[in-house]
Amino acid sequence: FDEVMRKHGKKLLSAEVPPVRSLIDFPPGTKGVIINVGSNTNPPVPPASNLSIVVLAVEPVLATALKIDRHGGRTLVLCAAVASGQPRLGAFHVYNKNGVSSSLSAASVKSFWNKGFSQILPVPIISLELLLDSVPQGIDVVHLKTDMQGYDFDAIKSAGKRLREIPTIFSEVYCRGQSKYEGVKNDLQLDWVQYMDEMGFTLSNRRGLEQKKFYVTPPVSSRTTGDCETDAAWERNETWRSIDHFVDRTTSVSKATVRSLIDFPPGTKGVIINVGSNTNPPVPPASNLSIVVLAVEPVLATALKIDRHGGRTLVLCAAVASGQPRLGAFHVYNKNGVSSSLSAASVKSFWNKGFSQILPVPIISLELLLDSV
């Protein structure tokens, strides 16, 4: 190894990782998709009147994602968080029943929904642009719904000009300058209105928001902690200018480098990483409480069965492969997905007979995983 690094190390270390584009595997006959970012347990139901439209539910909390009804394969579930910046791993704050009030930011107000114990979980973080890029050509995004506890606007900006491909958007927003999470910008009038106007969208429920004092005149000019939130409905203006007219700043936010870190328990000095752990990663050593385990398991149902050992085993739902971070299809075989892979089986055997699933998963490199420690 030393000889190889002496001769080729500089070249190896400076080599660029080639982009690898993966696509989400939708059911045959799919022509449209409803995307719900921050779905919790109740994303929209696929319309019974149009079987060519499916739902993609994006939910970061493992236990919550597993409870989502798949509607016979017409609802796909992706376990990830969405925010601006490059794909990365980060800490997700879990609050309330089923994680319904969970966020990438800690709560800034004390309320019933964040009293008592809250978890901090490692999650893959992707941009909305990457999510849209992973929808194959020929499949339209017919509607986007976001409910992201303060990160809705951040995610919307991360789509850049591709936002114009979506005809209708329904988003959770904050009002009157108030925010219940630390460091977020998600205010209807301070953040959303001007940006969405520039992107060619109209606030279709403005009159109702004005009547309920969520949209006020004159608008507030400063931010404070508080708990004023509502939903905003946006419709694409079909007579708007060409997409090429939009200024470059709409896409630059999603290109910025933002480094997030996995939140390990206090006192951690070492970590054992098990990629492809299935249900039985190594047990954290009882003789050294400063060492924890990070289990990386792509299959949702399998990941949820992993023993957390009182918080000393962390679980990340993702696949690991070379190339840039992306979304892709994961082939699930055998009991607990023990024989699952990013590739389809090339032989017929007992472990891949009968039904097998293909699930959407975040794909990260081992380098990104190590960078997040």
Short mmCIF file of C-alpha atoms in Angstrom, two decimals:
data_model
loop_
_atom_site.label_atom_id
_atom_site.label_comp_id
_atom_site.label_asym_id
_atom_site.label_seq_id
_atom_site.Cartn_x
_atom_site.Cartn_y
_atom_site.Cartn_z
CA PHE A 1 0.00 0.00 0.00
CA ASP A 2 2.79 2.43 0.91
CA GLU A 3 4.49 1.79 -2.43
CA VAL A 4 1.26 2.38 -4.35
CA MET A 5 0.64 5.64 -2.51
CA ARG A 6 4.23 6.77 -3.09
CA LYS A 7 3.91 6.28 -6.85
CA HIS A 8 0.27 7.17 -7.43
CA GLY A 9 -1.03 8.77 -4.24
CA LYS A 10 -1.15 12.35 -5.50
CA LYS A 11 -3.04 11.28 -8.60
CA LEU A 12 -5.43 9.12 -6.60
CA LEU A 13 -6.19 11.81 -4.04
CA SER A 14 -6.75 14.54 -6.62
CA ALA A 15 -8.92 12.49 -8.98
CA GLU A 16 -12.45 13.76 -9.39
CA VAL A 17 -15.33 11.42 -8.66
CA PRO A 18 -17.37 11.09 -11.87
CA PRO A 19 -21.06 11.94 -11.62
CA VAL A 20 -23.31 8.88 -11.58
CA ARG A 21 -26.99 9.50 -12.22
CA SER A 22 -29.43 7.07 -10.68
CA LEU A 23 -33.18 7.10 -11.05
CA ILE A 24 -36.05 6.15 -8.77
CA ASP A 25 -37.76 3.00 -10.03
CA PHE A 26 -41.46 3.80 -10.43
CA PRO A 27 -44.17 1.18 -11.16
CA PRO A 28 -44.71 0.34 -14.86
CA GLY A 29 -47.20 2.69 -16.54
CA THR A 30 -46.44 5.65 -14.24
CA LYS A 31 -46.94 9.00 -16.00
CA GLY A 32 -47.18 11.37 -13.05
CA VAL A 33 -46.03 11.62 -9.43
CA ILE A 34 -47.24 13.58 -6.41
CA ILE A 35 -44.27 14.36 -4.16
CA ASN A 36 -44.83 14.96 -0.45
CA VAL A 37 -41.71 16.10 1.43
CA GLY A 38 -42.16 15.66 5.18
CA SER A 39 -45.14 13.38 4.76
CA ASN A 40 -45.24 11.90 8.27
CA THR A 41 -47.66 8.93 8.21
CA ASN A 42 -50.32 10.50 5.97
CA PRO A 43 -49.14 11.49 2.47
CA PRO A 44 -51.79 12.05 -0.21
CA VAL A 45 -53.57 8.91 -1.40
CA PRO A 46 -52.88 7.97 -5.05
CA PRO A 47 -55.99 8.92 -7.06
CA ALA A 48 -58.25 5.96 -7.76
CA SER A 49 -59.47 7.68 -10.93
CA ASN A 50 -56.00 7.74 -12.50
CA LEU A 51 -53.80 4.68 -11.98
CA SER A 52 -50.90 6.28 -13.87
CA ILE A 53 -50.27 8.69 -10.97
CA VAL A 54 -48.31 7.53 -7.94
CA VAL A 55 -47.13 9.17 -4.71
CA LEU A 56 -43.55 9.60 -3.49
CA ALA A 57 -43.49 10.21 0.28
CA VAL A 58 -40.22 11.64 1.65
CA GLU A 59 -40.04 11.09 5.41
CA PRO A 60 -36.77 11.28 7.43
CA VAL A 61 -37.90 9.42 10.58
CA LEU A 62 -37.46 5.64 10.20
CA ALA A 63 -40.26 4.53 12.53
CA THR A 64 -42.68 6.99 10.92
CA ALA A 65 -41.76 6.08 7.34
CA LEU A 66 -42.46 2.41 8.01
CA LYS A 67 -46.06 3.21 9.03
CA ILE A 68 -46.94 4.77 5.67
CA ASP A 69 -49.56 2.85 3.67
CA ARG A 70 -47.98 1.73 0.37
CA HIS A 71 -51.38 1.39 -1.38
CA GLY A 72 -50.41 -1.73 -3.26
CA GLY A 73 -47.12 -0.29 -4.49
CA ARG A 74 -48.56 3.05 -5.66
CA THR A 75 -46.95 4.94 -2.76
CA LEU A 76 -43.16 4.88 -2.65
CA VAL A 77 -41.31 5.93 0.51
CA LEU A 78 -37.89 7.59 0.63
CA CYS A 79 -36.22 8.01 4.03
CA ALA A 80 -34.35 11.33 3.78
CA ALA A 81 -34.50 15.01 4.70
CA VAL A 82 -34.55 17.79 2.10
CA ALA A 83 -32.67 21.11 2.34
CA SER A 84 -30.44 23.35 0.25
CA GLY A 85 -26.74 22.67 -0.25
CA GLN A 86 -24.89 19.61 -1.45
CA PRO A 87 -26.05 16.12 -0.41
CA ARG A 88 -24.74 15.26 3.04
CA LEU A 89 -25.51 13.56 6.34
CA GLY A 90 -26.81 15.45 9.32
CA ALA A 91 -28.69 15.44 12.61
CA PHE A 92 -32.50 15.37 12.68
CA HIS A 93 -34.42 16.47 15.80
CA VAL A 94 -37.41 14.23 16.48
CA TYR A 95 -40.33 15.69 18.45
CA ASN A 96 -43.95 14.74 19.16
CA LYS A 97 -46.00 11.63 18.36
CA ASN A 98 -44.79 9.88 15.19
CA GLY A 99 -42.19 12.64 14.88
CA VAL A 100 -44.86 14.96 13.50
CA SER A 101 -43.01 18.10 14.70
CA SER A 102 -39.50 16.96 13.77
CA SER A 103 -36.97 19.21 12.04
CA LEU A 104 -33.35 19.67 10.98
CA SER A 105 -33.28 22.50 13.54
CA ALA A 106 -33.84 22.41 17.29
CA ALA A 107 -37.04 23.93 18.69
CA SER A 108 -36.80 27.62 19.63
CA VAL A 109 -39.98 27.67 21.74
CA LYS A 110 -41.19 25.49 24.59
CA SER A 111 -44.53 23.88 23.87
CA PHE A 112 -46.53 20.70 24.36
CA TRP A 113 -45.07 19.14 21.19
CA ASN A 114 -41.46 19.28 22.38
CA LYS A 115 -41.80 18.55 26.08
CA GLY A 116 -39.96 15.54 27.46
CA PHE A 117 -37.64 13.27 25.50
CA SER A 118 -36.63 14.05 21.95
CA GLN A 119 -34.26 12.04 19.77
CA ILE A 120 -31.52 13.23 17.44
CA LEU A 121 -31.11 10.83 14.50
CA PRO A 122 -28.60 10.68 11.61
CA VAL A 123 -30.29 11.26 8.24
CA PRO A 124 -29.29 11.69 4.59
CA ILE A 125 -29.96 15.27 3.42
CA ILE A 126 -30.66 15.91 -0.26
CA SER A 127 -31.75 18.94 -2.27
CA LEU A 128 -35.11 19.20 -3.98
CA GLU A 129 -33.20 19.58 -7.24
CA LEU A 130 -31.58 16.16 -6.74
CA LEU A 131 -34.97 14.66 -5.90
CA LEU A 132 -36.49 16.06 -9.11
CA ASP A 133 -33.46 14.92 -11.11
CA SER A 134 -34.13 11.36 -9.91
CA VAL A 135 -37.58 11.26 -11.51
CA PRO A 136 -37.17 9.57 -14.93
CA GLN A 137 -38.01 11.46 -18.11
CA GLY A 138 -41.58 10.86 -19.19
CA ILE A 139 -42.90 11.11 -15.63
CA ASP A 140 -44.28 14.53 -14.63
CA VAL A 141 -44.32 15.94 -11.11
CA VAL A 142 -48.01 16.91 -10.99
CA HIS A 143 -48.04 18.34 -7.45
CA LEU A 144 -45.60 19.08 -4.62
CA LYS A 145 -46.57 19.22 -0.95
CA THR A 146 -44.11 20.23 1.78
CA ASP A 147 -44.45 20.08 5.56
CA MET A 148 -40.89 20.38 6.83
CA GLN A 149 -41.02 22.22 10.14
CA GLY A 150 -39.21 25.36 9.05
CA TYR A 151 -37.26 24.03 6.05
CA ASP A 152 -39.97 24.34 3.39
CA PHE A 153 -38.60 27.55 1.87
CA ASP A 154 -35.03 26.29 2.05
CA ALA A 155 -36.04 23.14 0.16
CA ILE A 156 -38.04 25.06 -2.44
CA LYS A 157 -35.04 27.27 -3.22
CA SER A 158 -32.87 24.19 -3.63
CA ALA A 159 -34.94 23.18 -6.68
CA GLY A 160 -33.69 26.21 -8.64
CA LYS A 161 -35.29 26.70 -12.04
CA ARG A 162 -36.69 23.17 -11.98
CA LEU A 163 -39.41 24.46 -9.66
CA ARG A 164 -41.15 25.80 -12.79
CA GLU A 165 -41.81 22.21 -13.89
CA ILE A 166 -44.35 21.78 -11.06
CA PRO A 167 -47.85 23.23 -11.70
CA THR A 168 -49.08 23.41 -8.08
CA ILE A 169 -47.33 23.55 -4.70
CA PHE A 170 -48.79 23.34 -1.20
CA SER A 171 -46.38 24.37 1.57
CA GLU A 172 -46.31 24.95 5.30
CA VAL A 173 -45.22 28.54 6.04
CA TYR A 174 -44.68 30.74 9.08
CA CYS A 175 -46.48 34.06 9.56
CA ARG A 176 -46.02 37.53 11.06
CA GLY A 177 -42.26 37.01 11.44
CA GLN A 178 -42.67 34.19 13.98
CA SER A 179 -40.70 30.92 13.95
CA LYS A 180 -40.70 27.97 16.35
CA TYR A 181 -37.35 26.53 15.21
CA GLU A 182 -33.86 27.97 15.51
CA GLY A 183 -32.22 29.68 12.53
CA VAL A 184 -34.85 28.95 9.87
CA LYS A 185 -36.29 31.28 7.22
CA ASN A 186 -39.79 30.19 6.25
CA ASP A 187 -41.98 33.28 6.64
CA LEU A 188 -44.79 33.80 4.13
CA GLN A 189 -44.17 37.52 3.57
CA LEU A 190 -40.53 37.91 4.59
CA ASP A 191 -39.30 34.98 2.47
CA TRP A 192 -41.87 33.29 0.23
CA VAL A 193 -43.95 35.90 -1.58
CA GLN A 194 -41.23 37.78 -3.46
CA TYR A 195 -39.30 34.63 -4.34
CA MET A 196 -42.32 32.75 -5.66
CA ASP A 197 -43.41 35.81 -7.66
CA GLU A 198 -39.97 35.88 -9.29
CA MET A 199 -40.31 32.17 -10.06
CA GLY A 200 -43.69 32.73 -11.72
CA PHE A 201 -46.10 31.43 -9.05
CA THR A 202 -49.26 33.03 -7.65
CA LEU A 203 -50.44 32.68 -4.03
CA SER A 204 -53.88 31.26 -4.84
CA ASN A 205 -55.28 31.29 -1.28
CA ARG A 206 -54.12 34.82 -0.42
CA ARG A 207 -57.63 36.13 0.25
CA GLY A 208 -58.31 33.43 2.83
CA LEU A 209 -54.94 34.04 4.50
CA GLU A 210 -55.69 37.77 4.69
CA GLN A 211 -59.06 37.10 6.31
CA LYS A 212 -57.41 34.94 8.98
CA LYS A 213 -54.63 37.55 9.56
CA PHE A 214 -51.90 35.21 8.36
CA TYR A 215 -51.15 37.64 5.53
CA VAL A 216 -50.97 41.16 6.99
CA THR A 217 -50.63 44.67 5.56
CA PRO A 218 -48.19 46.23 6.12
CA PRO A 219 -46.00 43.11 6.54
CA VAL A 220 -43.79 42.71 9.60
CA SER A 221 -40.13 43.60 9.07
CA SER A 222 -38.39 41.55 11.77
CA ARG A 223 -38.24 37.96 13.03
CA THR A 224 -39.04 36.60 16.46
CA THR A 225 -39.79 33.29 18.17
CA GLY A 226 -43.40 32.23 18.10
CA ASP A 227 -45.85 29.65 16.80
CA CYS A 228 -47.78 31.21 13.91
CA GLU A 229 -48.02 28.84 10.94
CA THR A 230 -50.40 28.04 8.10
CA ASP A 231 -50.46 26.50 4.61
CA ALA A 232 -49.86 28.39 1.37
CA ALA A 233 -51.15 27.23 -2.02
CA TRP A 234 -49.15 28.24 -5.10
CA GLU A 235 -50.15 27.96 -8.75
CA ARG A 236 -47.77 28.28 -11.69
CA ASN A 237 -48.48 31.31 -13.90
CA GLU A 238 -48.71 29.78 -17.38
CA THR A 239 -48.32 33.16 -19.12
CA TRP A 240 -45.06 33.90 -17.31
CA ARG A 241 -41.80 34.70 -19.05
CA SER A 242 -39.49 32.02 -20.44
CA ILE A 243 -37.66 29.90 -17.89
CA ASP A 244 -34.39 31.20 -19.33
CA HIS A 245 -35.22 34.68 -18.03
CA PHE A 246 -34.81 33.74 -14.39
CA VAL A 247 -31.69 35.03 -12.67
CA ASP A 248 -28.93 32.61 -11.72
CA ARG A 249 -29.35 33.19 -7.98
CA THR A 250 -32.33 30.83 -8.01
CA THR A 251 -30.01 27.88 -8.59
CA SER A 252 -26.85 29.01 -6.84
CA VAL A 253 -28.18 28.16 -3.38
CA SER A 254 -28.32 24.44 -4.17
CA LYS A 255 -24.67 24.39 -5.27
CA ALA A 256 -23.22 25.76 -2.05
CA THR A 257 -21.12 23.44 0.08
CA VAL A 258 -22.78 22.90 3.46
CA ARG A 259 -21.13 20.39 5.78
CA SER A 260 -23.31 18.64 8.31
CA LEU A 261 -22.20 16.17 10.93
CA ILE A 262 -23.76 13.12 12.51
CA ASP A 263 -24.73 13.88 16.11
CA PHE A 264 -23.06 11.23 18.29
CA PRO A 265 -23.83 10.77 22.02
CA PRO A 266 -21.83 12.98 24.42
CA GLY A 267 -18.50 11.43 25.36
CA THR A 268 -18.10 9.46 22.13
CA LYS A 269 -14.44 8.96 21.16
CA GLY A 270 -14.72 6.12 18.69
CA VAL A 271 -17.23 4.60 16.28
CA ILE A 272 -17.62 1.17 14.69
CA ILE A 273 -19.23 1.55 11.25
CA ASN A 274 -21.14 -1.37 9.74
CA VAL A 275 -22.30 -0.77 6.15
CA GLY A 276 -25.04 -3.19 5.18
CA SER A 277 -25.68 -4.20 8.76
CA ASN A 278 -29.02 -5.93 8.28
CA THR A 279 -30.55 -6.51 11.75
CA ASN A 280 -27.33 -7.53 13.53
CA PRO A 281 -24.58 -4.91 13.58
CA PRO A 282 -21.79 -5.27 16.15
CA VAL A 283 -22.80 -4.66 19.75
CA PRO A 284 -21.18 -1.58 21.35
CA PRO A 285 -18.45 -2.83 23.71
CA ALA A 286 -19.57 -2.90 27.35
CA SER A 287 -15.95 -2.41 28.44
CA ASN A 288 -15.64 0.97 26.68
CA LEU A 289 -18.66 3.29 26.82
CA SER A 290 -16.90 5.90 24.65
CA ILE A 291 -17.28 3.65 21.57
CA VAL A 292 -20.59 3.56 19.68
CA VAL A 293 -21.86 1.78 16.58
CA LEU A 294 -23.18 3.35 13.37
CA ALA A 295 -25.28 0.84 11.41
CA VAL A 296 -25.92 1.75 7.76
CA GLU A 297 -28.88 -0.24 6.42
CA PRO A 298 -30.85 0.71 3.27
CA VAL A 299 -34.02 -1.31 3.90
CA LEU A 300 -36.52 0.61 6.07
CA ALA A 301 -38.22 -2.37 7.69
CA THR A 302 -34.87 -3.96 8.48
CA ALA A 303 -33.32 -0.78 9.86
CA LEU A 304 -36.19 -0.34 12.30
CA LYS A 305 -35.51 -3.79 13.82
CA ILE A 306 -31.95 -2.90 14.85
CA ASP A 307 -31.39 -2.76 18.62
CA ARG A 308 -30.33 0.79 19.58
CA HIS A 309 -28.62 -0.39 22.82
CA GLY A 310 -29.79 2.59 24.83
CA GLY A 311 -28.67 5.11 22.23
CA ARG A 312 -25.21 3.62 21.66
CA THR A 313 -26.17 2.23 18.24
CA LEU A 314 -27.16 4.83 15.63
CA VAL A 315 -28.96 3.79 12.44
CA LEU A 316 -28.65 5.49 9.06
CA CYS A 317 -31.01 4.41 6.26
CA ALA A 318 -28.91 4.65 3.09
CA ALA A 319 -26.91 2.63 0.58
CA VAL A 320 -23.19 3.14 0.00
CA ALA A 321 -21.49 3.14 -3.42
CA SER A 322 -18.94 5.14 -5.41
CA GLY A 323 -19.85 8.30 -7.30
CA GLN A 324 -21.64 11.44 -6.23
CA PRO A 325 -24.52 11.30 -3.74
CA ARG A 326 -27.78 10.44 -5.50
CA LEU A 327 -31.03 8.54 -5.29
CA GLY A 328 -31.47 5.10 -6.78
CA ALA A 329 -33.30 1.78 -6.83
CA PHE A 330 -32.51 -0.91 -4.24
CA HIS A 331 -33.42 -4.54 -4.89
CA VAL A 332 -34.76 -6.27 -1.77
CA TYR A 333 -34.46 -10.07 -1.52
CA ASN A 334 -34.75 -12.70 1.20
CA LYS A 335 -35.88 -12.50 4.83
CA ASN A 336 -35.21 -9.07 6.38
CA GLY A 337 -33.64 -8.07 3.05
CA VAL A 338 -30.47 -9.97 3.96
CA SER A 339 -29.57 -10.55 0.29
CA SER A 340 -30.51 -7.10 -0.99
CA SER A 341 -28.38 -5.04 -3.37
CA LEU A 342 -28.20 -2.00 -5.62
CA SER A 343 -27.99 -4.52 -8.48
CA ALA A 344 -30.56 -7.08 -9.57
CA ALA A 345 -29.74 -10.74 -8.97
CA SER A 346 -27.94 -12.45 -11.88
CA VAL A 347 -28.63 -16.02 -10.71
CA LYS A 348 -31.79 -17.82 -9.64
CA SER A 349 -31.58 -19.22 -6.13
CA PHE A 350 -33.66 -19.84 -2.99
CA TRP A 351 -32.93 -16.33 -1.67
CA ASN A 352 -34.44 -14.51 -4.64
CA LYS A 353 -37.37 -16.72 -5.53
CA GLY A 354 -40.84 -15.21 -5.47
CA PHE A 355 -41.62 -11.57 -4.68
CA SER A 356 -38.87 -8.97 -4.45
CA GLN A 357 -39.26 -5.23 -3.88
CA ILE A 358 -37.49 -2.33 -5.52
CA LEU A 359 -37.25 0.61 -3.14
CA PRO A 360 -35.97 4.20 -3.59
CA VAL A 361 -32.89 4.86 -1.43
CA PRO A 362 -30.34 7.63 -0.87
CA ILE A 363 -26.91 6.53 -2.13
CA ILE A 364 -23.81 8.04 -0.54
CA SER A 365 -20.09 7.37 -0.82
CA LEU A 366 -17.99 5.98 2.00
CA GLU A 367 -15.97 9.19 1.82
CA LEU A 368 -19.06 11.26 2.59
CA LEU A 369 -19.92 8.91 5.44
CA LEU A 370 -16.45 9.31 6.97
CA ASP A 371 -16.53 13.07 6.40
CA SER A 372 -19.69 13.23 8.51
CA VAL A 373 -17.96 11.81 11.60
#
